[in-house]
């Protein structure tokens, strides 16, 4: 084992799911299709926003960034899970486990900041329409994206620097589909209580803070729309309810996993599916299929295609 402070554990065993063969085959097929949909759907959005100059606006730049990030978010855990569903020997190397943890928190951090940025963008567009392009200048858009990545790095490193120094010497079985702080910390052979606190304080605070900030911004937008004219309220409600669904779906597992870092039930090991497979699949659906600009852009793309074929 290389010089990781007296660690003797060189791999972790992921228990994951141990159902019948048929169940595992069905789940493998289901998640493979879902993952394929996530990759294709999100990359399609990135492609569309870059290719169509009509979509060169703050909202769509942020959306493309979110889609790009969603591809990575689900790639941190889903491919490994699919692979493990069919294999008998479900192990992950020590380094692989640490890398997985880093990527999960890196991408998770970026995702949270992007969701806040997109809520802020909607707030500016709806509540301050005359200053919108000033508030969301190209410079500020780039700044928001950079803040996302910086936050992701700081968030990851601030926790990882503690866990990196933990000695792992004995048990190496993780009752989950992937590696993450709460489960891995429990395997350390030194007293890990204060590290549990670090993770709960950091990841827990971050997910709860983001969650309430987002809900607050949605309430603010709704109140503004409601005050201005009652006619538009139902339309705003429909749009925002889709966003709120995603936010609740994404943050409830996060809060449950980190603010409550003492896994007692086995349900919580399935919660990650909401974060890594459902939300990345839902984002393209709610931001795209219900969106007029994107539909028009797809039609335009289609026409161009015909045009090129005939000319
Ligand atoms: C992310 O946002 C920035 C800033 O608006 C933009 O320049 C860039 O093209 C976006 N990235 C992707 C992958 O769409």
CSV table of C-alpha atoms and ligand atoms in Angstrom, one decimal:
chain,number,residue,atom,x,y,z
A,1,UNK,CA,0.0,0.0,0.0
A,2,UNK,CA,1.4,3.4,-0.8
A,3,UNK,CA,2.1,6.0,1.8
A,4,UNK,CA,-1.4,6.9,2.9
A,5,UNK,CA,-0.7,7.2,6.6
A,6,UNK,CA,-0.7,3.6,7.8
A,7,UNK,CA,-3.7,2.5,5.7
A,8,UNK,CA,-3.7,-1.2,5.0
A,9,UNK,CA,-7.0,-1.3,3.2
A,10,UNK,CA,-6.3,-1.5,-0.5
A,11,UNK,CA,-9.8,-2.0,-1.7
A,12,UNK,CA,-13.4,-1.6,-0.6
A,13,UNK,CA,-16.2,-4.1,-1.2
A,14,UNK,CA,-19.5,-2.5,-2.3
A,15,UNK,CA,-22.4,-4.6,-1.2
A,16,UNK,CA,-24.9,-2.9,-3.5
A,17,UNK,CA,-27.8,-5.1,-4.5
A,18,UNK,CA,-27.8,-8.9,-4.1
A,19,UNK,CA,-31.2,-9.8,-5.6
A,20,UNK,CA,-32.0,-12.6,-8.0
A,21,UNK,CA,-30.3,-12.7,-11.4
A,22,UNK,CA,-33.5,-11.6,-13.2
A,23,UNK,CA,-33.9,-8.6,-11.0
A,24,UNK,CA,-30.3,-7.6,-11.6
A,25,UNK,CA,-30.6,-8.0,-15.4
A,26,UNK,CA,-33.8,-5.9,-15.5
A,27,UNK,CA,-32.2,-3.2,-13.4
A,28,UNK,CA,-29.1,-3.2,-15.5
A,29,UNK,CA,-31.1,-2.7,-18.7
A,30,UNK,CA,-33.3,0.0,-17.0
A,31,UNK,CA,-30.3,2.0,-15.8
A,32,UNK,CA,-28.3,1.5,-19.0
A,33,UNK,CA,-31.2,3.0,-20.9
A,34,UNK,CA,-31.6,5.8,-18.4
A,35,UNK,CA,-27.9,6.6,-18.5
A,36,UNK,CA,-27.9,6.6,-22.3
A,37,UNK,CA,-30.9,9.0,-22.2
A,38,UNK,CA,-29.0,11.2,-19.7
A,39,UNK,CA,-25.9,11.4,-21.9
A,40,UNK,CA,-27.7,11.9,-25.2
A,41,UNK,CA,-30.3,14.3,-23.8
A,42,UNK,CA,-27.9,16.5,-22.0
A,43,UNK,CA,-25.3,16.6,-24.8
A,44,UNK,CA,-28.0,17.4,-27.2
A,45,UNK,CA,-28.9,20.6,-25.1
A,46,UNK,CA,-25.2,21.6,-25.0
A,47,UNK,CA,-25.0,21.1,-28.8
A,48,UNK,CA,-28.2,23.0,-29.5
A,49,UNK,CA,-27.2,26.0,-27.3
A,50,UNK,CA,-23.8,26.2,-28.9
A,51,UNK,CA,-25.0,25.7,-32.5
A,52,UNK,CA,-28.1,28.0,-32.5
A,53,UNK,CA,-27.2,31.7,-32.1
A,54,UNK,CA,-30.8,32.4,-31.1
A,55,UNK,CA,-30.0,30.6,-27.9
A,56,UNK,CA,-27.0,32.7,-27.0
A,57,UNK,CA,-28.4,34.2,-23.9
A,58,UNK,CA,-27.6,34.0,-20.2
A,59,UNK,CA,-30.4,31.5,-19.4
A,60,UNK,CA,-29.3,29.0,-22.1
A,61,UNK,CA,-25.6,29.3,-21.4
A,62,UNK,CA,-26.4,28.4,-17.8
A,63,UNK,CA,-28.7,25.6,-18.9
A,64,UNK,CA,-25.9,24.2,-21.2
A,65,UNK,CA,-23.5,24.3,-18.3
A,66,UNK,CA,-26.0,22.5,-16.1
A,67,UNK,CA,-26.5,19.9,-18.8
A,68,UNK,CA,-22.8,19.4,-19.3
A,69,UNK,CA,-22.4,19.1,-15.5
A,70,UNK,CA,-25.3,16.6,-15.3
A,71,UNK,CA,-23.5,14.3,-17.7
A,72,UNK,CA,-20.6,14.2,-15.2
A,73,UNK,CA,-22.8,14.0,-12.1
A,74,UNK,CA,-24.4,10.8,-13.3
A,75,UNK,CA,-21.1,9.4,-14.6
A,76,UNK,CA,-19.6,9.5,-11.1
A,77,UNK,CA,-21.8,6.6,-9.9
A,78,UNK,CA,-24.2,5.2,-12.5
A,79,UNK,CA,-21.7,3.3,-14.8
A,80,UNK,CA,-20.0,1.7,-11.9
A,81,UNK,CA,-23.3,0.7,-10.4
A,82,UNK,CA,-24.5,-0.8,-13.7
A,83,UNK,CA,-21.3,-2.7,-14.0
A,84,UNK,CA,-21.5,-4.0,-10.4
A,85,UNK,CA,-25.2,-5.1,-10.8
A,86,UNK,CA,-24.0,-7.9,-13.0
A,87,UNK,CA,-20.7,-8.8,-11.4
A,88,UNK,CA,-20.2,-11.1,-8.4
A,89,UNK,CA,-17.0,-9.4,-7.2
A,90,UNK,CA,-18.0,-5.9,-6.4
A,91,UNK,CA,-14.8,-4.1,-5.4
A,92,UNK,CA,-13.4,-0.7,-5.7
A,93,UNK,CA,-9.8,0.1,-5.1
A,94,UNK,CA,-8.8,2.5,-2.3
A,95,UNK,CA,-7.8,5.2,-4.8
A,96,UNK,CA,-10.9,4.6,-7.0
A,97,UNK,CA,-13.0,5.1,-3.9
A,98,UNK,CA,-11.3,8.4,-3.0
A,99,UNK,CA,-11.5,9.6,-6.6
A,100,UNK,CA,-15.2,8.8,-6.7
A,101,UNK,CA,-15.8,10.8,-3.5
A,102,UNK,CA,-13.9,13.7,-4.9
A,103,UNK,CA,-15.8,13.7,-8.2
A,104,UNK,CA,-19.2,13.4,-6.5
A,105,UNK,CA,-18.6,16.4,-4.3
A,106,UNK,CA,-16.9,18.4,-7.1
A,107,UNK,CA,-19.8,17.9,-9.5
A,108,UNK,CA,-22.4,18.2,-6.7
A,109,UNK,CA,-20.9,21.5,-5.7
A,110,UNK,CA,-21.0,22.8,-9.2
A,111,UNK,CA,-24.6,21.6,-9.7
A,112,UNK,CA,-25.8,23.5,-6.6
A,113,UNK,CA,-24.1,26.8,-7.6
A,114,UNK,CA,-25.5,26.4,-11.1
A,115,UNK,CA,-29.0,25.8,-9.8
A,116,UNK,CA,-28.7,29.0,-7.7
A,117,UNK,CA,-27.4,30.9,-10.7
A,118,UNK,CA,-30.3,29.8,-12.8
A,119,UNK,CA,-32.8,30.8,-10.1
A,120,UNK,CA,-31.1,34.2,-9.9
A,121,UNK,CA,-31.2,34.5,-13.7
A,122,UNK,CA,-35.0,33.9,-13.6
A,123,UNK,CA,-35.4,36.3,-10.7
A,124,UNK,CA,-33.5,39.0,-12.7
A,125,UNK,CA,-35.5,38.3,-15.9
A,126,UNK,CA,-38.9,38.4,-14.2
A,127,UNK,CA,-38.4,40.9,-11.4
A,128,UNK,CA,-36.0,43.3,-13.0
A,129,UNK,CA,-36.7,42.9,-16.7
A,130,UNK,CA,-35.4,46.3,-17.7
A,131,UNK,CA,-32.0,45.7,-16.1
A,132,UNK,CA,-31.8,42.0,-17.0
A,133,UNK,CA,-29.1,42.2,-19.6
A,134,UNK,CA,-27.1,44.5,-17.4
A,135,UNK,CA,-27.4,42.2,-14.4
A,136,UNK,CA,-26.6,39.0,-16.4
A,137,UNK,CA,-23.9,40.5,-18.5
A,138,UNK,CA,-21.7,37.9,-20.3
A,139,UNK,CA,-18.9,38.7,-17.8
A,140,UNK,CA,-21.1,38.0,-14.9
A,141,UNK,CA,-22.3,34.7,-16.5
A,142,UNK,CA,-18.8,33.5,-16.8
A,143,UNK,CA,-18.1,34.6,-13.3
A,144,UNK,CA,-21.1,32.6,-12.0
A,145,UNK,CA,-19.8,29.5,-13.8
A,146,UNK,CA,-16.3,30.0,-12.4
A,147,UNK,CA,-17.7,30.5,-8.9
A,148,UNK,CA,-19.4,27.1,-9.4
A,149,UNK,CA,-16.2,25.3,-10.1
A,150,UNK,CA,-14.2,27.1,-7.4
A,151,UNK,CA,-16.9,26.2,-4.9
A,152,UNK,CA,-16.9,22.6,-6.0
A,153,UNK,CA,-13.1,22.4,-5.5
A,154,UNK,CA,-13.1,24.1,-2.1
A,155,UNK,CA,-16.1,22.1,-0.9
A,156,UNK,CA,-14.4,18.8,-1.9
A,157,UNK,CA,-10.9,19.6,-0.6
A,158,UNK,CA,-12.1,21.0,2.7
A,159,UNK,CA,-13.6,17.6,3.5
A,160,UNK,CA,-11.2,15.4,1.7
A,161,UNK,CA,-8.2,16.8,3.5
A,162,UNK,CA,-9.6,15.4,6.8
A,163,UNK,CA,-10.6,12.0,5.4
A,164,UNK,CA,-7.3,11.5,3.5
A,165,UNK,CA,-5.5,11.3,6.9
A,166,UNK,CA,-7.8,8.8,8.4
A,167,UNK,CA,-6.3,5.3,9.0
A,168,UNK,CA,-8.2,2.5,7.4
A,169,UNK,CA,-7.0,-0.8,8.8
A,170,UNK,CA,-9.8,-3.3,9.2
A,171,UNK,CA,-13.3,-3.5,7.9
A,172,UNK,CA,-13.7,-2.6,4.2
A,173,UNK,CA,-17.3,-3.5,3.4
A,174,UNK,CA,-19.5,-0.6,2.3
A,175,UNK,CA,-23.3,-1.3,2.3
A,176,UNK,CA,-23.9,0.9,-0.7
A,177,UNK,CA,-23.5,1.2,-4.5
A,178,UNK,CA,-20.8,3.8,-4.3
A,179,UNK,CA,-18.2,5.5,-2.0
A,180,UNK,CA,-19.1,8.6,-0.1
A,181,UNK,CA,-18.0,10.3,3.1
A,182,UNK,CA,-20.6,9.1,5.6
A,183,UNK,CA,-20.1,5.4,4.8
A,184,UNK,CA,-16.4,5.5,4.3
A,185,UNK,CA,-15.7,7.5,7.5
A,186,UNK,CA,-17.4,4.8,9.5
A,187,UNK,CA,-14.8,2.3,8.4
A,188,UNK,CA,-11.9,4.3,9.8
A,189,UNK,CA,-10.2,2.6,12.7
A,190,UNK,CA,-9.6,5.8,14.6
A,191,UNK,CA,-12.4,7.7,16.3
A,192,UNK,CA,-14.2,9.3,13.4
A,193,UNK,CA,-16.9,11.3,15.2
A,194,UNK,CA,-15.3,14.7,14.6
A,195,UNK,CA,-15.0,13.9,10.9
A,196,UNK,CA,-18.6,13.0,10.8
A,197,UNK,CA,-19.3,16.4,12.2
A,198,UNK,CA,-17.1,18.0,9.5
A,199,UNK,CA,-19.0,16.3,6.8
A,200,UNK,CA,-22.4,17.0,8.3
A,201,UNK,CA,-21.4,20.6,8.8
A,202,UNK,CA,-20.0,21.1,5.3
A,203,UNK,CA,-22.1,18.9,3.0
A,204,UNK,CA,-25.2,19.2,5.1
A,205,UNK,CA,-24.9,23.0,5.5
A,206,UNK,CA,-24.3,23.4,1.8
A,207,UNK,CA,-27.3,21.3,0.7
A,208,UNK,CA,-29.6,22.8,3.2
A,209,UNK,CA,-28.5,26.3,2.5
A,210,UNK,CA,-28.8,25.9,-1.2
A,211,UNK,CA,-32.2,24.3,-0.8
A,212,UNK,CA,-33.7,27.1,1.3
A,213,UNK,CA,-32.1,29.8,-0.9
A,214,UNK,CA,-33.7,28.2,-4.0
A,215,UNK,CA,-37.1,27.9,-2.4
A,216,UNK,CA,-36.9,31.5,-1.2
A,217,UNK,CA,-36.0,32.7,-4.6
A,218,UNK,CA,-39.0,30.8,-6.1
A,219,UNK,CA,-41.3,32.3,-3.5
A,220,UNK,CA,-39.9,35.8,-4.3
A,221,UNK,CA,-40.5,35.3,-8.0
A,222,UNK,CA,-44.0,34.0,-7.4
A,223,UNK,CA,-44.9,36.9,-5.2
A,224,UNK,CA,-43.5,39.4,-7.7
A,225,UNK,CA,-45.5,37.9,-10.6
A,226,UNK,CA,-48.6,37.7,-8.4
A,227,UNK,CA,-48.4,41.4,-7.4
A,228,UNK,CA,-48.0,42.5,-11.0
A,229,UNK,CA,-50.8,40.7,-12.7
A,230,UNK,CA,-52.9,37.8,-11.5
A,231,UNK,CA,-53.3,36.4,-15.1
A,232,UNK,CA,-49.7,35.2,-15.4
A,233,UNK,CA,-49.6,33.6,-12.0
A,234,UNK,CA,-50.9,30.2,-13.2
A,235,UNK,CA,-48.3,30.0,-16.0
A,236,UNK,CA,-45.5,31.0,-13.5
A,237,UNK,CA,-46.8,28.4,-11.1
A,238,UNK,CA,-46.7,25.6,-13.7
A,239,UNK,CA,-43.1,26.5,-14.7
A,240,UNK,CA,-41.8,27.0,-11.2
A,241,UNK,CA,-43.5,23.8,-9.9
A,242,UNK,CA,-41.4,21.8,-12.3
A,243,UNK,CA,-38.3,23.5,-11.0
A,244,UNK,CA,-39.4,23.0,-7.4
A,245,UNK,CA,-40.0,19.3,-8.0
A,246,UNK,CA,-36.4,18.9,-9.3
A,247,UNK,CA,-35.0,20.9,-6.4
A,248,UNK,CA,-36.9,18.8,-3.8
A,249,UNK,CA,-35.9,15.6,-5.6
A,250,UNK,CA,-32.3,16.6,-5.7
A,251,UNK,CA,-31.9,18.0,-2.2
A,252,UNK,CA,-34.0,15.7,0.0
A,253,UNK,CA,-31.6,12.8,-0.5
A,254,UNK,CA,-28.6,15.1,0.0
A,255,UNK,CA,-29.9,16.5,3.3
A,256,UNK,CA,-30.9,13.0,4.4
A,257,UNK,CA,-27.5,11.6,3.6
A,258,UNK,CA,-25.3,14.4,5.1
A,259,UNK,CA,-27.3,16.0,7.8
A,260,UNK,CA,-28.2,12.6,9.1
A,261,UNK,CA,-24.9,10.8,8.6
A,262,UNK,CA,-25.7,7.8,10.7
A,263,UNK,CA,-27.1,5.3,8.2
A,264,UNK,CA,-29.6,3.1,10.1
A,265,UNK,CA,-31.9,2.0,7.4
A,266,UNK,CA,-31.0,0.4,4.1
A,267,UNK,CA,-33.3,2.8,2.2
A,268,UNK,CA,-30.7,5.5,2.2
A,269,UNK,CA,-28.4,3.5,0.0
A,270,UNK,CA,-31.1,3.8,-2.8
A,271,UNK,CA,-31.6,7.5,-2.3
A,272,UNK,CA,-28.6,8.3,-4.5
A,273,UNK,CA,-30.6,7.2,-7.5
A,274,UNK,CA,-32.7,10.4,-7.3
A,275,UNK,CA,-29.5,12.5,-7.4
A,276,UNK,CA,-27.5,10.7,-10.0
A,277,UNK,CA,-30.1,9.1,-12.3
A,278,UNK,CA,-33.4,10.9,-11.9
A,279,UNK,CA,-32.5,14.6,-11.7
A,280,UNK,CA,-29.9,14.5,-14.5
A,281,UNK,CA,-32.6,12.8,-16.7
A,282,UNK,CA,-35.3,15.3,-15.6
A,283,UNK,CA,-33.4,18.5,-16.2
A,284,UNK,CA,-33.4,18.2,-20.0
A,285,UNK,CA,-37.0,17.2,-19.9
A,286,UNK,CA,-38.3,20.1,-17.8
A,287,UNK,CA,-36.0,22.8,-19.2
A,288,UNK,CA,-36.3,21.7,-22.8
A,289,UNK,CA,-39.5,19.9,-23.8
A,290,UNK,CA,-41.6,22.5,-22.1
A,291,UNK,CA,-39.7,25.3,-23.6
A,292,UNK,CA,-40.8,27.2,-26.7
A,293,UNK,CA,-37.4,28.6,-27.7
A,294,UNK,CA,-35.8,25.1,-27.7
A,295,UNK,CA,-38.7,23.6,-29.7
A,296,UNK,CA,-38.3,26.3,-32.3
A,297,UNK,CA,-34.6,25.8,-32.3
A,298,UNK,CA,-35.1,22.1,-33.0
A,299,UNK,CA,-37.5,22.8,-35.8
A,300,UNK,CA,-34.9,25.3,-37.3
A,301,UNK,CA,-32.3,22.6,-37.0
A,302,UNK,CA,-34.5,20.2,-38.8
A,303,UNK,CA,-35.2,22.6,-41.6
A,304,UNK,CA,-31.5,23.3,-42.0
A,305,UNK,CA,-31.0,19.6,-42.3
A,306,UNK,CA,-33.5,19.3,-45.1
A,307,UNK,CA,-32.0,22.3,-46.8
A,308,UNK,CA,-28.5,20.8,-46.7
A,309,UNK,CA,-29.8,17.5,-48.1
A,310,UNK,CA,-31.5,19.2,-51.1
A,311,UNK,CA,-28.8,21.7,-51.9
B,1,LIG,C1,-21.1,27.9,-19.8
B,1,LIG,O1,-21.3,29.2,-19.6
B,1,LIG,C2,-20.4,30.1,-20.2
B,1,LIG,C3,-20.6,31.5,-19.7
B,1,LIG,O2,-21.9,32.0,-20.0
B,1,LIG,C4,-20.4,29.9,-21.7
B,1,LIG,O3,-19.5,30.8,-22.3
B,1,LIG,C5,-20.1,28.5,-22.0
B,1,LIG,O4,-20.2,28.3,-23.4
B,1,LIG,C6,-21.0,27.5,-21.3
B,1,LIG,N1,-20.6,26.2,-21.5
B,1,LIG,C7,-21.3,25.2,-22.1
B,1,LIG,C8,-20.7,23.9,-22.1
B,1,LIG,O5,-22.3,25.5,-22.6
